[in-house]
Amino acid sequence: MAKRFTDTEIWKKKWFRELPVKMKESWRYLTENCNYGGVWDVDMGRMSFDIGIKITESEIQQHLGDRIQVLEDGIKWYIPGFCPFQYGELNPNVSTHKGAIKIHKKYNLSNGGGKPFLKGYGTNKDMDKDMDKDMD
């Protein structure tokens, strides 16, 4: 089971706050169900079933289109902000980043293939240190 960071500040961001409820759930679904490279195999039937309300690709494109990049003629979607949020700077020397880098190379994605992201954590050790601080 994959573990994901959650942006607890997302509810304060205007772009998210102004979304219809089913688009908020769609965004959460995409970020929780994409692979570790930020790519999701488009399955609107499954998304609709899991969320509990019919959702269409056109609705997603209308509300979230600037946050999603369509790949392979629409059968896959890429979330460009996923890896910078989850991993920070992708580093080919960090084992947890290697899979994401491989996915980025496969689809020739921007900021992929070992090119650095400019914000966030660099290694899991940094995350552990921050978690330890929170526990104190």
mmCIF file with all atom_site columns, C-alpha atoms in Angstrom:
data_model
loop_
_atom_site.group_PDB
_atom_site.id
_atom_site.type_symbol
_atom_site.label_atom_id
_atom_site.label_alt_id
_atom_site.label_comp_id
_atom_site.label_asym_id
_atom_site.label_entity_id
_atom_site.label_seq_id
_atom_site.pdbx_PDB_ins_code
_atom_site.Cartn_x
_atom_site.Cartn_y
_atom_site.Cartn_z
_atom_site.occupancy
_atom_site.B_iso_or_equiv
_atom_site.pdbx_formal_charge
_atom_site.auth_seq_id
_atom_site.auth_comp_id
_atom_site.auth_asym_id
_atom_site.auth_atom_id
_atom_site.pdbx_PDB_model_num
ATOM 1   C CA . MET A 1 1   ? 0.000   0.000  0.000   1.00 0.00 ? 1   MET A CA 1
ATOM 2   C CA . ALA A 1 2   ? 1.440   3.360  -1.051  1.00 0.00 ? 2   ALA A CA 1
ATOM 3   C CA . LYS A 1 3   ? 1.700   6.116  1.530   1.00 0.00 ? 3   LYS A CA 1
ATOM 4   C CA . ARG A 1 4   ? 1.223   9.704  0.409   1.00 0.00 ? 4   ARG A CA 1
ATOM 5   C CA . PHE A 1 5   ? 1.782   13.103 1.935   1.00 0.00 ? 5   PHE A CA 1
ATOM 6   C CA . THR A 1 6   ? -1.396  15.169 2.176   1.00 0.00 ? 6   THR A CA 1
ATOM 7   C CA . ASP A 1 7   ? -1.428  18.936 1.812   1.00 0.00 ? 7   ASP A CA 1
ATOM 8   C CA . THR A 1 8   ? -3.373  20.031 4.870   1.00 0.00 ? 8   THR A CA 1
ATOM 9   C CA . GLU A 1 9   ? -3.238  23.606 3.577   1.00 0.00 ? 9   GLU A CA 1
ATOM 10  C CA . ILE A 1 10  ? -5.098  22.731 0.362   1.00 0.00 ? 10  ILE A CA 1
ATOM 11  C CA . TRP A 1 11  ? -8.419  23.814 1.870   1.00 0.00 ? 11  TRP A CA 1
ATOM 12  C CA . LYS A 1 12  ? -7.041  27.345 2.202   1.00 0.00 ? 12  LYS A CA 1
ATOM 13  C CA . LYS A 1 13  ? -5.948  27.568 -1.449  1.00 0.00 ? 13  LYS A CA 1
ATOM 14  C CA . LYS A 1 14  ? -8.350  29.559 -3.591  1.00 0.00 ? 14  LYS A CA 1
ATOM 15  C CA . TRP A 1 15  ? -8.143  27.257 -6.632  1.00 0.00 ? 15  TRP A CA 1
ATOM 16  C CA . PHE A 1 16  ? -9.202  24.278 -4.513  1.00 0.00 ? 16  PHE A CA 1
ATOM 17  C CA . ARG A 1 17  ? -11.711 26.132 -2.357  1.00 0.00 ? 17  ARG A CA 1
ATOM 18  C CA . GLU A 1 18  ? -13.646 27.272 -5.442  1.00 0.00 ? 18  GLU A CA 1
ATOM 19  C CA . LEU A 1 19  ? -13.984 23.775 -6.913  1.00 0.00 ? 19  LEU A CA 1
ATOM 20  C CA . PRO A 1 20  ? -17.330 21.983 -6.824  1.00 0.00 ? 20  PRO A CA 1
ATOM 21  C CA . VAL A 1 21  ? -17.368 19.244 -4.172  1.00 0.00 ? 21  VAL A CA 1
ATOM 22  C CA . LYS A 1 22  ? -17.094 16.398 -6.672  1.00 0.00 ? 22  LYS A CA 1
ATOM 23  C CA . MET A 1 23  ? -14.036 18.040 -8.241  1.00 0.00 ? 23  MET A CA 1
ATOM 24  C CA . LYS A 1 24  ? -12.401 18.315 -4.817  1.00 0.00 ? 24  LYS A CA 1
ATOM 25  C CA . GLU A 1 25  ? -12.976 14.597 -4.382  1.00 0.00 ? 25  GLU A CA 1
ATOM 26  C CA . SER A 1 26  ? -11.734 13.975 -7.934  1.00 0.00 ? 26  SER A CA 1
ATOM 27  C CA . TRP A 1 27  ? -8.494  15.830 -7.175  1.00 0.00 ? 27  TRP A CA 1
ATOM 28  C CA . ARG A 1 28  ? -7.988  13.837 -3.991  1.00 0.00 ? 28  ARG A CA 1
ATOM 29  C CA . TYR A 1 29  ? -8.745  10.635 -5.896  1.00 0.00 ? 29  TYR A CA 1
ATOM 30  C CA . LEU A 1 30  ? -6.200  11.444 -8.605  1.00 0.00 ? 30  LEU A CA 1
ATOM 31  C CA . THR A 1 31  ? -3.423  12.293 -6.151  1.00 0.00 ? 31  THR A CA 1
ATOM 32  C CA . GLU A 1 32  ? -4.148  9.202  -4.064  1.00 0.00 ? 32  GLU A CA 1
ATOM 33  C CA . ASN A 1 33  ? -4.465  6.786  -6.981  1.00 0.00 ? 33  ASN A CA 1
ATOM 34  C CA . CYS A 1 34  ? -1.758  7.869  -9.413  1.00 0.00 ? 34  CYS A CA 1
ATOM 35  C CA . ASN A 1 35  ? 1.471   5.895  -9.475  1.00 0.00 ? 35  ASN A CA 1
ATOM 36  C CA . TYR A 1 36  ? 4.605   7.121  -7.693  1.00 0.00 ? 36  TYR A CA 1
ATOM 37  C CA . GLY A 1 37  ? 5.554   9.109  -10.794 1.00 0.00 ? 37  GLY A CA 1
ATOM 38  C CA . GLY A 1 38  ? 2.281   11.047 -10.770 1.00 0.00 ? 38  GLY A CA 1
ATOM 39  C CA . VAL A 1 39  ? 0.697   9.147  -13.706 1.00 0.00 ? 39  VAL A CA 1
ATOM 40  C CA . TRP A 1 40  ? -2.871  7.835  -13.492 1.00 0.00 ? 40  TRP A CA 1
ATOM 41  C CA . ASP A 1 41  ? -4.425  5.246  -15.830 1.00 0.00 ? 41  ASP A CA 1
ATOM 42  C CA . VAL A 1 42  ? -7.656  6.971  -16.827 1.00 0.00 ? 42  VAL A CA 1
ATOM 43  C CA . ASP A 1 43  ? -10.669 4.967  -15.659 1.00 0.00 ? 43  ASP A CA 1
ATOM 44  C CA . MET A 1 44  ? -13.617 7.285  -15.203 1.00 0.00 ? 44  MET A CA 1
ATOM 45  C CA . GLY A 1 45  ? -15.950 4.398  -14.396 1.00 0.00 ? 45  GLY A CA 1
ATOM 46  C CA . ARG A 1 46  ? -13.763 3.308  -11.493 1.00 0.00 ? 46  ARG A CA 1
ATOM 47  C CA . MET A 1 47  ? -13.307 6.869  -10.269 1.00 0.00 ? 47  MET A CA 1
ATOM 48  C CA . SER A 1 48  ? -17.062 7.486  -10.388 1.00 0.00 ? 48  SER A CA 1
ATOM 49  C CA . PHE A 1 49  ? -17.750 4.203  -8.589  1.00 0.00 ? 49  PHE A CA 1
ATOM 50  C CA . ASP A 1 50  ? -15.163 4.836  -5.878  1.00 0.00 ? 50  ASP A CA 1
ATOM 51  C CA . ILE A 1 51  ? -16.248 8.431  -5.257  1.00 0.00 ? 51  ILE A CA 1
ATOM 52  C CA . GLY A 1 52  ? -19.932 7.557  -5.460  1.00 0.00 ? 52  GLY A CA 1
ATOM 53  C CA . ILE A 1 53  ? -21.007 10.061 -8.118  1.00 0.00 ? 53  ILE A CA 1
ATOM 54  C CA . LYS A 1 54  ? -20.682 10.136 -11.908 1.00 0.00 ? 54  LYS A CA 1
ATOM 55  C CA . ILE A 1 55  ? -17.679 12.148 -13.043 1.00 0.00 ? 55  ILE A CA 1
ATOM 56  C CA . THR A 1 56  ? -16.757 12.820 -16.657 1.00 0.00 ? 56  THR A CA 1
ATOM 57  C CA . GLU A 1 57  ? -13.463 13.588 -18.361 1.00 0.00 ? 57  GLU A CA 1
ATOM 58  C CA . SER A 1 58  ? -14.904 16.861 -19.637 1.00 0.00 ? 58  SER A CA 1
ATOM 59  C CA . GLU A 1 59  ? -15.684 17.956 -16.055 1.00 0.00 ? 59  GLU A CA 1
ATOM 60  C CA . ILE A 1 60  ? -12.153 17.109 -14.989 1.00 0.00 ? 60  ILE A CA 1
ATOM 61  C CA . GLN A 1 61  ? -10.704 19.000 -17.957 1.00 0.00 ? 61  GLN A CA 1
ATOM 62  C CA . GLN A 1 62  ? -12.937 21.991 -17.245 1.00 0.00 ? 62  GLN A CA 1
ATOM 63  C CA . HIS A 1 63  ? -12.024 22.277 -13.564 1.00 0.00 ? 63  HIS A CA 1
ATOM 64  C CA . LEU A 1 64  ? -8.608  20.615 -13.223 1.00 0.00 ? 64  LEU A CA 1
ATOM 65  C CA . GLY A 1 65  ? -7.256  20.739 -16.767 1.00 0.00 ? 65  GLY A CA 1
ATOM 66  C CA . ASP A 1 66  ? -4.433  23.149 -15.944 1.00 0.00 ? 66  ASP A CA 1
ATOM 67  C CA . ARG A 1 67  ? -3.207  20.727 -13.253 1.00 0.00 ? 67  ARG A CA 1
ATOM 68  C CA . ILE A 1 68  ? -3.265  17.631 -15.466 1.00 0.00 ? 68  ILE A CA 1
ATOM 69  C CA . GLN A 1 69  ? -1.273  16.735 -18.562 1.00 0.00 ? 69  GLN A CA 1
ATOM 70  C CA . VAL A 1 70  ? -2.895  14.239 -20.943 1.00 0.00 ? 70  VAL A CA 1
ATOM 71  C CA . LEU A 1 71  ? -0.610  11.393 -22.084 1.00 0.00 ? 71  LEU A CA 1
ATOM 72  C CA . GLU A 1 72  ? -0.918  8.617  -24.661 1.00 0.00 ? 72  GLU A CA 1
ATOM 73  C CA . ASP A 1 73  ? -3.986  10.057 -26.404 1.00 0.00 ? 73  ASP A CA 1
ATOM 74  C CA . GLY A 1 74  ? -5.895  10.360 -23.145 1.00 0.00 ? 74  GLY A CA 1
ATOM 75  C CA . ILE A 1 75  ? -5.419  6.908  -21.635 1.00 0.00 ? 75  ILE A CA 1
ATOM 76  C CA . LYS A 1 76  ? -3.077  8.285  -18.975 1.00 0.00 ? 76  LYS A CA 1
ATOM 77  C CA . TRP A 1 77  ? -2.953  11.586 -17.104 1.00 0.00 ? 77  TRP A CA 1
ATOM 78  C CA . TYR A 1 78  ? 0.099   13.134 -15.484 1.00 0.00 ? 78  TYR A CA 1
ATOM 79  C CA . ILE A 1 79  ? -0.100  15.391 -12.435 1.00 0.00 ? 79  ILE A CA 1
ATOM 80  C CA . PRO A 1 80  ? 2.957   17.687 -12.782 1.00 0.00 ? 80  PRO A CA 1
ATOM 81  C CA . GLY A 1 81  ? 2.732   18.930 -9.185  1.00 0.00 ? 81  GLY A CA 1
ATOM 82  C CA . PHE A 1 82  ? 2.659   15.441 -7.676  1.00 0.00 ? 82  PHE A CA 1
ATOM 83  C CA . CYS A 1 83  ? 6.380   14.615 -7.519  1.00 0.00 ? 83  CYS A CA 1
ATOM 84  C CA . PRO A 1 84  ? 7.552   18.049 -6.362  1.00 0.00 ? 84  PRO A CA 1
ATOM 85  C CA . PHE A 1 85  ? 5.085   17.828 -3.485  1.00 0.00 ? 85  PHE A CA 1
ATOM 86  C CA . GLN A 1 86  ? 5.771   14.187 -2.594  1.00 0.00 ? 86  GLN A CA 1
ATOM 87  C CA . TYR A 1 87  ? 9.542   14.035 -3.090  1.00 0.00 ? 87  TYR A CA 1
ATOM 88  C CA . GLY A 1 88  ? 10.943  17.500 -3.550  1.00 0.00 ? 88  GLY A CA 1
ATOM 89  C CA . GLU A 1 89  ? 14.090  17.310 -5.643  1.00 0.00 ? 89  GLU A CA 1
ATOM 90  C CA . LEU A 1 90  ? 14.209  14.026 -7.542  1.00 0.00 ? 90  LEU A CA 1
ATOM 91  C CA . ASN A 1 91  ? 17.623  12.507 -7.117  1.00 0.00 ? 91  ASN A CA 1
ATOM 92  C CA . PRO A 1 92  ? 18.711  9.339  -8.954  1.00 0.00 ? 92  PRO A CA 1
ATOM 93  C CA . ASN A 1 93  ? 20.857  8.420  -5.939  1.00 0.00 ? 93  ASN A CA 1
ATOM 94  C CA . VAL A 1 94  ? 17.820  8.179  -3.648  1.00 0.00 ? 94  VAL A CA 1
ATOM 95  C CA . SER A 1 95  ? 16.225  4.746  -3.983  1.00 0.00 ? 95  SER A CA 1
ATOM 96  C CA . THR A 1 96  ? 12.673  5.983  -3.391  1.00 0.00 ? 96  THR A CA 1
ATOM 97  C CA . HIS A 1 97  ? 13.036  8.433  -6.300  1.00 0.00 ? 97  HIS A CA 1
ATOM 98  C CA . LYS A 1 98  ? 14.281  5.924  -8.871  1.00 0.00 ? 98  LYS A CA 1
ATOM 99  C CA . GLY A 1 99  ? 10.812  4.636  -9.797  1.00 0.00 ? 99  GLY A CA 1
ATOM 100 C CA . ALA A 1 100 ? 9.454   8.136  -10.334 1.00 0.00 ? 100 ALA A CA 1
ATOM 101 C CA . ILE A 1 101 ? 12.465  9.059  -12.461 1.00 0.00 ? 101 ILE A CA 1
ATOM 102 C CA . LYS A 1 102 ? 11.975  5.916  -14.556 1.00 0.00 ? 102 LYS A CA 1
ATOM 103 C CA . ILE A 1 103 ? 8.321   6.834  -15.155 1.00 0.00 ? 103 ILE A CA 1
ATOM 104 C CA . HIS A 1 104 ? 9.284   10.389 -16.107 1.00 0.00 ? 104 HIS A CA 1
ATOM 105 C CA . LYS A 1 105 ? 11.851  9.106  -18.603 1.00 0.00 ? 105 LYS A CA 1
ATOM 106 C CA . LYS A 1 106 ? 9.329   6.660  -20.084 1.00 0.00 ? 106 LYS A CA 1
ATOM 107 C CA . TYR A 1 107 ? 6.835   9.448  -20.830 1.00 0.00 ? 107 TYR A CA 1
ATOM 108 C CA . ASN A 1 108 ? 9.455   12.163 -21.475 1.00 0.00 ? 108 ASN A CA 1
ATOM 109 C CA . LEU A 1 109 ? 7.907   14.333 -18.775 1.00 0.00 ? 109 LEU A CA 1
ATOM 110 C CA . SER A 1 110 ? 9.150   17.746 -17.786 1.00 0.00 ? 110 SER A CA 1
ATOM 111 C CA . ASN A 1 111 ? 11.121  17.818 -14.537 1.00 0.00 ? 111 ASN A CA 1
ATOM 112 C CA . GLY A 1 112 ? 11.624  14.092 -14.914 1.00 0.00 ? 112 GLY A CA 1
ATOM 113 C CA . GLY A 1 113 ? 14.560  11.883 -15.661 1.00 0.00 ? 113 GLY A CA 1
ATOM 114 C CA . GLY A 1 114 ? 16.666  13.086 -12.784 1.00 0.00 ? 114 GLY A CA 1
ATOM 115 C CA . LYS A 1 115 ? 16.318  16.808 -13.485 1.00 0.00 ? 115 LYS A CA 1
ATOM 116 C CA . PRO A 1 116 ? 15.989  18.505 -10.119 1.00 0.00 ? 116 PRO A CA 1
ATOM 117 C CA . PHE A 1 117 ? 12.814  19.881 -8.644  1.00 0.00 ? 117 PHE A CA 1
ATOM 118 C CA . LEU A 1 118 ? 13.548  23.072 -6.795  1.00 0.00 ? 118 LEU A CA 1
ATOM 119 C CA . LYS A 1 119 ? 11.504  22.738 -3.617  1.00 0.00 ? 119 LYS A CA 1
ATOM 120 C CA . GLY A 1 120 ? 10.660  20.287 -0.882  1.00 0.00 ? 120 GLY A CA 1
ATOM 121 C CA . TYR A 1 121 ? 12.517  17.498 0.788   1.00 0.00 ? 121 TYR A CA 1
ATOM 122 C CA . GLY A 1 122 ? 15.523  15.852 -0.775  1.00 0.00 ? 122 GLY A CA 1
ATOM 123 C CA . THR A 1 123 ? 15.632  12.577 1.125   1.00 0.00 ? 123 THR A CA 1
ATOM 124 C CA . ASN A 1 124 ? 13.547  10.424 3.394   1.00 0.00 ? 124 ASN A CA 1
ATOM 125 C CA . LYS A 1 125 ? 15.997  11.176 6.222   1.00 0.00 ? 125 LYS A CA 1
ATOM 126 C CA . ASP A 1 126 ? 14.890  14.826 6.128   1.00 0.00 ? 126 ASP A CA 1
ATOM 127 C CA . MET A 1 127 ? 11.267  13.712 6.459   1.00 0.00 ? 127 MET A CA 1
ATOM 128 C CA . ASP A 1 128 ? 12.152  11.479 9.409   1.00 0.00 ? 128 ASP A CA 1
ATOM 129 C CA . LYS A 1 129 ? 13.882  14.401 11.152  1.00 0.00 ? 129 LYS A CA 1
ATOM 130 C CA . ASP A 1 130 ? 10.817  16.599 10.675  1.00 0.00 ? 130 ASP A CA 1
ATOM 131 C CA . MET A 1 131 ? 8.525   13.865 11.957  1.00 0.00 ? 131 MET A CA 1
ATOM 132 C CA . ASP A 1 132 ? 10.749  13.434 15.025  1.00 0.00 ? 132 ASP A CA 1
ATOM 133 C CA . LYS A 1 133 ? 10.479  17.182 15.723  1.00 0.00 ? 133 LYS A CA 1
ATOM 134 C CA . ASP A 1 134 ? 6.693   16.969 15.548  1.00 0.00 ? 134 ASP A CA 1
ATOM 135 C CA . MET A 1 135 ? 6.694   14.159 18.114  1.00 0.00 ? 135 MET A CA 1
ATOM 136 C CA . ASP A 1 136 ? 8.721   16.160 20.660  1.00 0.00 ? 136 ASP A CA 1
#
